[in-house]
XYZ file of C-alpha atoms in Angstrom:
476
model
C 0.000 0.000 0.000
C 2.873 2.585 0.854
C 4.201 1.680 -2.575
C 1.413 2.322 -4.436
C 0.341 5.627 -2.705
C 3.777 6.670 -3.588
C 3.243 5.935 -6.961
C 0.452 7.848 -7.111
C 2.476 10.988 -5.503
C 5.061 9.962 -8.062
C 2.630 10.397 -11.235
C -0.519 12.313 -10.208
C -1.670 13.237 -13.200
C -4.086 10.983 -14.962
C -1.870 10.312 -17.951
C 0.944 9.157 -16.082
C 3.312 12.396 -17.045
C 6.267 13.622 -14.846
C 7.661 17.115 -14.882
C 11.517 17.429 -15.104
C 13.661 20.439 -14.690
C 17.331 20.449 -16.485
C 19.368 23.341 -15.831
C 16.113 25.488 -15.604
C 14.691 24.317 -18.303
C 11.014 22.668 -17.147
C 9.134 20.264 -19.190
C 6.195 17.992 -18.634
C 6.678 14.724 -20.563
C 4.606 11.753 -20.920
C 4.916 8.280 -19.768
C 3.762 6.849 -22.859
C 6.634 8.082 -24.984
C 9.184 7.625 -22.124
C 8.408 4.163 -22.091
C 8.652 3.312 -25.904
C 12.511 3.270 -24.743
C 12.971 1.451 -21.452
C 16.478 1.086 -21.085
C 16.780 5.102 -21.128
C 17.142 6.968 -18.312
C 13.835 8.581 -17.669
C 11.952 5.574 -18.691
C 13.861 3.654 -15.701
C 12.634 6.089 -13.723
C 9.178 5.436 -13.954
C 10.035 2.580 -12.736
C 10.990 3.588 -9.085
C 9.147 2.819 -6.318
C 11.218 4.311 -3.670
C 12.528 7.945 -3.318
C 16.181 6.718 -2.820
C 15.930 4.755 -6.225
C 14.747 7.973 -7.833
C 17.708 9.756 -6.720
C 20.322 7.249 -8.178
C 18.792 8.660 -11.618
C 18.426 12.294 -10.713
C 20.117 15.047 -8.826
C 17.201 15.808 -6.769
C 13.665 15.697 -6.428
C 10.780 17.890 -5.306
C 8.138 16.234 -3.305
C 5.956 19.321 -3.042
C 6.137 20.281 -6.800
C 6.307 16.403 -7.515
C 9.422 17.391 -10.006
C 12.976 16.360 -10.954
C 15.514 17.908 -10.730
C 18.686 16.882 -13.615
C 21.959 18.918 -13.400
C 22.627 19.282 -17.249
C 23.343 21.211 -20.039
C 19.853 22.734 -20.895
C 21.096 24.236 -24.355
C 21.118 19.817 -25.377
C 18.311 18.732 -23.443
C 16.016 19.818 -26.662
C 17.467 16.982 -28.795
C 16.976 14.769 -26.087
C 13.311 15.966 -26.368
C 13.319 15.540 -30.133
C 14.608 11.792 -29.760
C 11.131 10.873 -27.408
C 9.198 12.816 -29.897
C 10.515 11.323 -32.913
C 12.619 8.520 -32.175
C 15.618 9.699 -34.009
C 18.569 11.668 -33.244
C 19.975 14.612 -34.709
C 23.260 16.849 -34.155
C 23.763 20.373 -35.362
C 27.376 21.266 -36.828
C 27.702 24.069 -34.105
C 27.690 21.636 -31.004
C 30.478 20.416 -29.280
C 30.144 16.461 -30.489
C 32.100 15.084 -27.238
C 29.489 17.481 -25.021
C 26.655 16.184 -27.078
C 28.170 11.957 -26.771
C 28.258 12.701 -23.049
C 25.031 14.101 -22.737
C 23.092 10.862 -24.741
C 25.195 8.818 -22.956
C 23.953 10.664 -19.758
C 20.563 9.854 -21.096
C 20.651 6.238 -22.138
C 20.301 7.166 -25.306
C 22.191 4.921 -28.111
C 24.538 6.056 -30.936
C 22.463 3.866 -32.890
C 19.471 6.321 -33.186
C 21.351 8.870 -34.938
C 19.413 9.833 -38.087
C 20.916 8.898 -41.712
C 20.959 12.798 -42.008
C 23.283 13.082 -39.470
C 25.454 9.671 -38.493
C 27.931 10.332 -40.932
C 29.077 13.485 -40.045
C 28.934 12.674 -36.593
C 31.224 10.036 -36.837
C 33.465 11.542 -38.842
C 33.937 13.987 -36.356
C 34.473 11.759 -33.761
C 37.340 10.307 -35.819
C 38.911 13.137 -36.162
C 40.223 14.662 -32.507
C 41.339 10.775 -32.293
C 43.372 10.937 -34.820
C 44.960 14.794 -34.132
C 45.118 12.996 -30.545
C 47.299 10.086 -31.911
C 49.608 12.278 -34.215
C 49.916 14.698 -31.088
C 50.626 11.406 -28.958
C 53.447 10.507 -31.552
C 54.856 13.981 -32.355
C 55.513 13.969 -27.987
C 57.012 10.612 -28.361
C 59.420 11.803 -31.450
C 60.445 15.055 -29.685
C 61.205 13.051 -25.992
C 62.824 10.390 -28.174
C 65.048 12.670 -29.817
C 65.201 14.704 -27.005
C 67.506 12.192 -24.917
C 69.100 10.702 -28.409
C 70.468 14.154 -28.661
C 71.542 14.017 -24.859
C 72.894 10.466 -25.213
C 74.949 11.847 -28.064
C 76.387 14.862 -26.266
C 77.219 13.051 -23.277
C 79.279 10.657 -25.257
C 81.431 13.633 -27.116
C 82.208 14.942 -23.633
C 83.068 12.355 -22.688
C 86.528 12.524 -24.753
C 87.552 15.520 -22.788
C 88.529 14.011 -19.505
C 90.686 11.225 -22.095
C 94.031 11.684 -23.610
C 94.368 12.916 -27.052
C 90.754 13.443 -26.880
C 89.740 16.325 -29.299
C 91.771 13.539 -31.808
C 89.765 10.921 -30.867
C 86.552 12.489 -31.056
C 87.188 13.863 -34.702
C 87.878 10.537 -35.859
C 84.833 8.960 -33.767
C 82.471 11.780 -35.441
C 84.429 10.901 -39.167
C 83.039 7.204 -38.485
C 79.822 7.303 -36.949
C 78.349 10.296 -38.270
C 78.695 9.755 -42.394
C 77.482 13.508 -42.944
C 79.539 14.897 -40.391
C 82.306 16.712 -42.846
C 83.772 16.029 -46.284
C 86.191 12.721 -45.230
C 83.347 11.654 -43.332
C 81.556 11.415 -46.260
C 84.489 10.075 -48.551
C 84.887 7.318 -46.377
C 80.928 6.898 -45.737
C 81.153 6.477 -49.859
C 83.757 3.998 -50.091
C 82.409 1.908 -47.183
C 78.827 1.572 -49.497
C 81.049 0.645 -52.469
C 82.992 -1.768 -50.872
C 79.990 -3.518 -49.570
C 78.353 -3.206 -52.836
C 81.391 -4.988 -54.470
C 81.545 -7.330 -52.190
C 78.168 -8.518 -52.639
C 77.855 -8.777 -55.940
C 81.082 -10.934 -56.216
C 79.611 -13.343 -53.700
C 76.595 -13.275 -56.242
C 78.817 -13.658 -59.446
C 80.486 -16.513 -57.976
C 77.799 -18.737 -57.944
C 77.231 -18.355 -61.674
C 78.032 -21.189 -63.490
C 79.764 -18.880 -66.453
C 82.089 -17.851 -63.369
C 82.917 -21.118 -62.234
C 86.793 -22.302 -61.960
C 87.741 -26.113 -62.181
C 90.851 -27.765 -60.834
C 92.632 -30.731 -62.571
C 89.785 -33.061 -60.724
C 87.170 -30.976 -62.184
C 86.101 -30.006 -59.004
C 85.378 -26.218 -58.934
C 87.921 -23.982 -56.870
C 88.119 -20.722 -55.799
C 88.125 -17.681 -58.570
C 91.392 -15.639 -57.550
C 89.645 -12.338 -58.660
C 86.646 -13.137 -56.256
C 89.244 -14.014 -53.779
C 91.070 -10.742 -53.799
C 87.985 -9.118 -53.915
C 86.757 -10.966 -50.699
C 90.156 -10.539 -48.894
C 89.729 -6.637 -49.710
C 86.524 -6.425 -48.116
C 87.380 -8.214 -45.055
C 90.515 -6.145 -44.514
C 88.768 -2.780 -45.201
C 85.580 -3.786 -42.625
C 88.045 -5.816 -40.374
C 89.867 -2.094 -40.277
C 86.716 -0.004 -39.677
C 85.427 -2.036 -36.820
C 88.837 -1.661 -35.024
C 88.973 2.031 -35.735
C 85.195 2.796 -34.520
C 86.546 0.496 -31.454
C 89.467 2.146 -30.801
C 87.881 5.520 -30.661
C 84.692 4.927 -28.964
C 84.065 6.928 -26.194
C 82.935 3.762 -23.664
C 84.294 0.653 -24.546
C 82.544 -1.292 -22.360
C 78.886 -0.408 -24.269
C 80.840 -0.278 -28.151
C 78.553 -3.789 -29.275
C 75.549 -2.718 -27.515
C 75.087 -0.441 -30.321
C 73.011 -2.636 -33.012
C 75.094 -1.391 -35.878
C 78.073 -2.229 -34.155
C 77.057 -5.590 -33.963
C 76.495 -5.954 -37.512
C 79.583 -5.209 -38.300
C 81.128 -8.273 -36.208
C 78.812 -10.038 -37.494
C 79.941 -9.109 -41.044
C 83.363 -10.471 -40.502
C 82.650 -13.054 -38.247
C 81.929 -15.636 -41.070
C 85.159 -15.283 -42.420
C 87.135 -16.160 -39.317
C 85.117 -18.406 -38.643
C 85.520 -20.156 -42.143
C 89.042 -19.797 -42.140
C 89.359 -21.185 -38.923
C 87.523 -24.186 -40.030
C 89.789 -25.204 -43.070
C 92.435 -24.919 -40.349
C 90.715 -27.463 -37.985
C 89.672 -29.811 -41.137
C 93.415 -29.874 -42.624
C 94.807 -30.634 -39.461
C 91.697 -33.593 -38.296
C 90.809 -35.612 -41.501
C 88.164 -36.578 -38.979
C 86.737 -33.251 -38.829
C 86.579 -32.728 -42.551
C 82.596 -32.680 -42.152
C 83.467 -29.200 -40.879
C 83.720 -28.059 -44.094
C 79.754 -27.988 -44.335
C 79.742 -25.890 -41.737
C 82.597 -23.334 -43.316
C 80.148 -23.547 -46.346
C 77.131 -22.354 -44.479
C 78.879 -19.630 -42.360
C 80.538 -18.596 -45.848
C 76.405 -17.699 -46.702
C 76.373 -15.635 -43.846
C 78.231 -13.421 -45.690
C 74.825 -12.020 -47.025
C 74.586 -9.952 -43.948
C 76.937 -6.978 -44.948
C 74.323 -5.963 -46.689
C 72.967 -4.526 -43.318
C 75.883 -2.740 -43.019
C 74.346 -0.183 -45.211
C 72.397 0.872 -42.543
C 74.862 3.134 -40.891
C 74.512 5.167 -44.237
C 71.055 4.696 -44.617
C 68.486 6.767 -42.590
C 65.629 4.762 -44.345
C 67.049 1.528 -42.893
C 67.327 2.994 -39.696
C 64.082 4.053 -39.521
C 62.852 0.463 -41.067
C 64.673 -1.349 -37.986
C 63.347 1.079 -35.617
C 60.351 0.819 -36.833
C 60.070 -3.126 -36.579
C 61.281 -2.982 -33.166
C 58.652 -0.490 -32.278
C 56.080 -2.489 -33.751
C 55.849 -6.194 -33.151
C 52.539 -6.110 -31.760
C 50.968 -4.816 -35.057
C 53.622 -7.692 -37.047
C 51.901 -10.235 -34.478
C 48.373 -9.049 -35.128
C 49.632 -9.161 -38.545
C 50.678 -13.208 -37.918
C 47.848 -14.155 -36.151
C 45.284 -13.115 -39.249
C 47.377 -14.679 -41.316
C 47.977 -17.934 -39.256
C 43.775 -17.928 -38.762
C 43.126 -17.436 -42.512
C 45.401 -19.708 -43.496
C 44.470 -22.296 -41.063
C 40.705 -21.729 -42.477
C 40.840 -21.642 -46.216
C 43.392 -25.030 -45.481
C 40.686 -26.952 -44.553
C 38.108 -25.417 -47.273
C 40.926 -25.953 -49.635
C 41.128 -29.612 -48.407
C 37.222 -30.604 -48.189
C 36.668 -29.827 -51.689
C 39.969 -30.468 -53.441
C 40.854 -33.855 -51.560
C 39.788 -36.354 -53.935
C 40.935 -34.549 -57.458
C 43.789 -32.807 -56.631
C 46.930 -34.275 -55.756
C 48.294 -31.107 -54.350
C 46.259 -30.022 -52.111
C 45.454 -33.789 -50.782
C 46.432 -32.965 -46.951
C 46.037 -29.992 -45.209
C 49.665 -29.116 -44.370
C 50.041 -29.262 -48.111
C 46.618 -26.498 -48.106
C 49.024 -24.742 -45.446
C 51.112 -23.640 -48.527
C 48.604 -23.158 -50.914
C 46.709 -20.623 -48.858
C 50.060 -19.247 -47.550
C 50.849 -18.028 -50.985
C 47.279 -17.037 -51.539
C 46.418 -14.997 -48.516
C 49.759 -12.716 -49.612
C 48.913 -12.498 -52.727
C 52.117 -13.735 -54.300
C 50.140 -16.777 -56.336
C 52.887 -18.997 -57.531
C 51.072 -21.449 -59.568
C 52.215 -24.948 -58.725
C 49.368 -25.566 -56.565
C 46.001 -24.387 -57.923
C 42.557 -25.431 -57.616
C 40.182 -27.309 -60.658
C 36.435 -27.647 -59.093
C 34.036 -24.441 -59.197
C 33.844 -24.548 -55.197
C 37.806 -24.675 -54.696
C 38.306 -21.654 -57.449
C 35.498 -19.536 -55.230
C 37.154 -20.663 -51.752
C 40.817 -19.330 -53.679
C 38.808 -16.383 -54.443
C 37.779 -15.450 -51.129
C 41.107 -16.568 -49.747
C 43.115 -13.841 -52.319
C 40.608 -11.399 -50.818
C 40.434 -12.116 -47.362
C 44.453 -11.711 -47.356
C 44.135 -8.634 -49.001
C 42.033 -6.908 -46.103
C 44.082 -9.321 -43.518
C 47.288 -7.782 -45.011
C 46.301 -3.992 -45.551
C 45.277 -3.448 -42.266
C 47.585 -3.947 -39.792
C 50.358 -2.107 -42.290
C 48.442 1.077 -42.596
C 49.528 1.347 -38.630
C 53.479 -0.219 -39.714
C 53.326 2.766 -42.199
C 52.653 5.055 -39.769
C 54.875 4.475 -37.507
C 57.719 4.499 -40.075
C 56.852 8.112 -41.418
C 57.250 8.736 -37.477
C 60.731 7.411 -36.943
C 62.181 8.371 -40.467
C 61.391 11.951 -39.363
C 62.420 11.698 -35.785
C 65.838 10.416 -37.592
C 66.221 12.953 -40.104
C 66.251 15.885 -37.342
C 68.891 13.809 -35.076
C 70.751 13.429 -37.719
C 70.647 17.559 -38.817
C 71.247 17.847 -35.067
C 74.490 15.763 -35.320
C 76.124 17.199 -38.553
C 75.425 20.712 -37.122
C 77.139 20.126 -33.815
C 80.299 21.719 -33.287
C 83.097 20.298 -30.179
C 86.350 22.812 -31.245
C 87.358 23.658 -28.055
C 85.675 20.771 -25.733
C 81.982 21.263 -25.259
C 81.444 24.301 -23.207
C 77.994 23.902 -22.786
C 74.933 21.800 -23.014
C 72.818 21.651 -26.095
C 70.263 23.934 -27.650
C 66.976 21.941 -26.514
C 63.481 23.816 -26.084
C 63.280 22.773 -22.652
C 59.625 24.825 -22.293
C 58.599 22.793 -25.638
C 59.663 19.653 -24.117
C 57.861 19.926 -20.938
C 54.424 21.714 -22.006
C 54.087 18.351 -24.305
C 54.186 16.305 -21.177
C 51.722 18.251 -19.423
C 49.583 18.577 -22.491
C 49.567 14.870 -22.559
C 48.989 14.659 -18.981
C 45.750 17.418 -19.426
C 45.032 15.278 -22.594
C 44.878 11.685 -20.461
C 42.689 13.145 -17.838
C 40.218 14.790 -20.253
C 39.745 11.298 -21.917
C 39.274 10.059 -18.391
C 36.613 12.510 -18.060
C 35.215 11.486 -21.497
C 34.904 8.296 -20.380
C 32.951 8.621 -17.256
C 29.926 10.905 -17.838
C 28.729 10.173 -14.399
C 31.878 12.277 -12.806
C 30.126 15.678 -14.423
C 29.573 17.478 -11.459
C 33.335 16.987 -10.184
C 33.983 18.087 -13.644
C 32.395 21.348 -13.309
C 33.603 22.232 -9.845
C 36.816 21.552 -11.439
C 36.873 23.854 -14.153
């Protein structure tokens, strides 16, 4: 009985209306068109039946003037009227579109009603403080980056004045590591890059059979031009990587520096080779360690990487890979998932006709090549159904492929510029004299982009939790 005399304080009115009162604005509104959408907010609350449940949904209530009381933007409250009217939403281009998200959020209402009119644009603009947010997000994390790249590199040039001959040293370790630095700098940065070059394309030219030496057993030997060319190569890297050691300013970190390491790696083959022929002519028992010599001599292929020292695009790529292995595993997984599916639909309908694609580890490779889009040929299907499961394999790894690269590319524009300004930071630097001072970094810059993230992180926060409105108001 106390319930339903409160209901009947609750709605007095014969058809069941309440009045509301948002930011000043009053309206009377009725219960039939409040309850065509139940799971909004002033539908639930005609479904109270206790004052304290009424007040989990409003601000306050009036028992005298039997009214509620909302503390909201009245200026919106009209398209929330529009939406029980109509049953559609609408947005004008002059509103705020996070204020007017917060406020149907507030409401219960759904994205979902937008009009046709209107969901496009509203979307759109949605997408686009995101994606200013996520360029602003990576232009912070380029200048910080570079910011103690530049710090790391002036702390390692003074580090050469507290060393003997170290103004000497230094030149030579800026003539090595920096290829722009000055005019030798670059001489030598041109040489190393044809020296690689060469070497590589005589490891190339001698596996051609038109470049093939035979012995008086017809067994094919070494080609003494290749030879001289190889020795060459290893001498001149063999040299740099003792130089670059021999002048770095902390030994003790010189191979923790990835390009560093590729150029042991470079050279490592070859010592390793040679001392292998030693250990085979002196052991006939350990002549099977010739096999071995022949597979380190492959690993010769990595002085190609040794281009990246003069290569800010290969920088950037290797930065950018590290940076980004959980886009190359969401990358793997579609691909491991498609493959995995259009294996067994390649397999079901191909089993009995088609000798290639008669297990499905052999349907591993056929949808392998398929899904990249690379299509090789020797494994193709002959029924109608396993040409239309190829088709929607080639375009399944189309959208499986595009996707997570758009967010590789981006990242790659990010670091390729990050390493273009380093690098116009380290061929501008001048140490005649010792270094006198720190350098020329926009401290104020620096620091207002980690409080605008900061602001930036607690405004999404904010987004995110329309209930927290009031605090939001008293804050600003």
């Amino acid at each position: 009985e106390k319930k339903g005399n409160f209901f009947c304080i609750l709605f007095p009115e014969k058809d069941g209306a309440i009045r509301i009162n948002v930011g000043g604005l009053r309206r009377r509104l009725l219960s039939k068109r409040l309850s065509r959408f139940p799971e909004t907010r002033l539908a639930r609350l005609l479904r109270c039946r206790s004052k304290e449940s009424i007040l989990e949904l409003c601000d306050d209530y009036d028992d005298s003037e039997n009214e509620f009381y909302f503390d909201r933007n009245p200026a919106l409250f009209p398209y929330v009227l529009h939406f029980y009217n109509t049953g559609r939403l609408h947005v004008m281009d002059e509103l705020c579109i996070f204020s007017f998200s917060q406020e149907i959020e507030y409401w219960g209402i759904d994205e979902l009603f937008l009009d046709s009119c209107c969901s496009g644009s509203y979307h759109c603009r949605r997408m686009e403080p995101e994606e200013s947010d996520w360029e602003e997000r990576s232009e912070e994390a380029s200048t910080t980056s570079s910011f103690h790249e530049i710090l790391d590199f002036y702390s390692d040039a003074g580090k050469f004045d507290k060393q003997l001959l170290g103004s000497v040293r230094r030149r030579i370790w800026l003539m090595l590591d920096n290829p722009g630095y000055s005019i030798p700098s670059r001489l030598i940065s041109i040489f190393s890059i044809l020296v690689v070059l060469g070497s590589i394309a005589s490891m190339c030219m001698n596996s051609m059979s038109e470049f093939t030496l035979l012995d008086a057993d017809g067994k094919p030997r070494e080609d003494p031009r290749f030879e001289a060319v190889e020795h060459f190569g290893i001498g001149w890297f063999t040299l740099e990587l003792l130089a670059r050691f021999a002048v770095a300013p902390d030994l003790l970190r010189f191979f923790e520096h990835p390009l560093n390491l590729i150029d042991l790696v470079s050279i490592l083959p070859f010592y390793l080779t040679l001392l292998m022929h030693l250990v085979a002519e002196s052991g006939p028992a350990l002549a099977n360690l010739g096999r071995v010599a022949q597979v380190l001599r492959l690993m010769r292929i990595f002085r190609i990487l040794k281009l990246a020292r003069h290569s800010t695009g290969l920088r950037s790529l290797g930065a950018t890979l590290k940076n980004s292995y959980k886009e190359i595993g969401l990358l793997l997984l579609y691909l491991a998932v498609g493959v995995s599916f259009f294996s067994v639909m390649a397999y079901t309908v191909e089993k009995e006709d088609n000798e290639g694609l008669n297990t499905i580890p052999a349907g591993w490779w056929w949808a392998t090549v398929s899904m990249t889009t690379v299509g090789y040929g020797d494994v193709v299907p002959g029924s109608v159904a396993g040409k239309l499961t190829a088709s929607a394999c080639i375009l399944a790894g189309i959208l499986v492929v595009v996707l997570p690269i758009t967010l590789i590319f981006n990242k790659f524009s990010l670091f390729y510029k990050r390493q273009q300004q380093l690098e116009t930071v380290m061929r501008s630097c001048d140490f005649d004299g010792g270094i006198k001072e720190a350098p020329s970094v926009n401290l104020r810059n620096y620091y207002a982009h980690k409080v605008k993230t900061l602001m930036a992180s607690l405004s999404n926060m904010s987004r995110s939790s329309p209930s927290d409105h009031s605090l939001n108001v008293s804050l600003h």
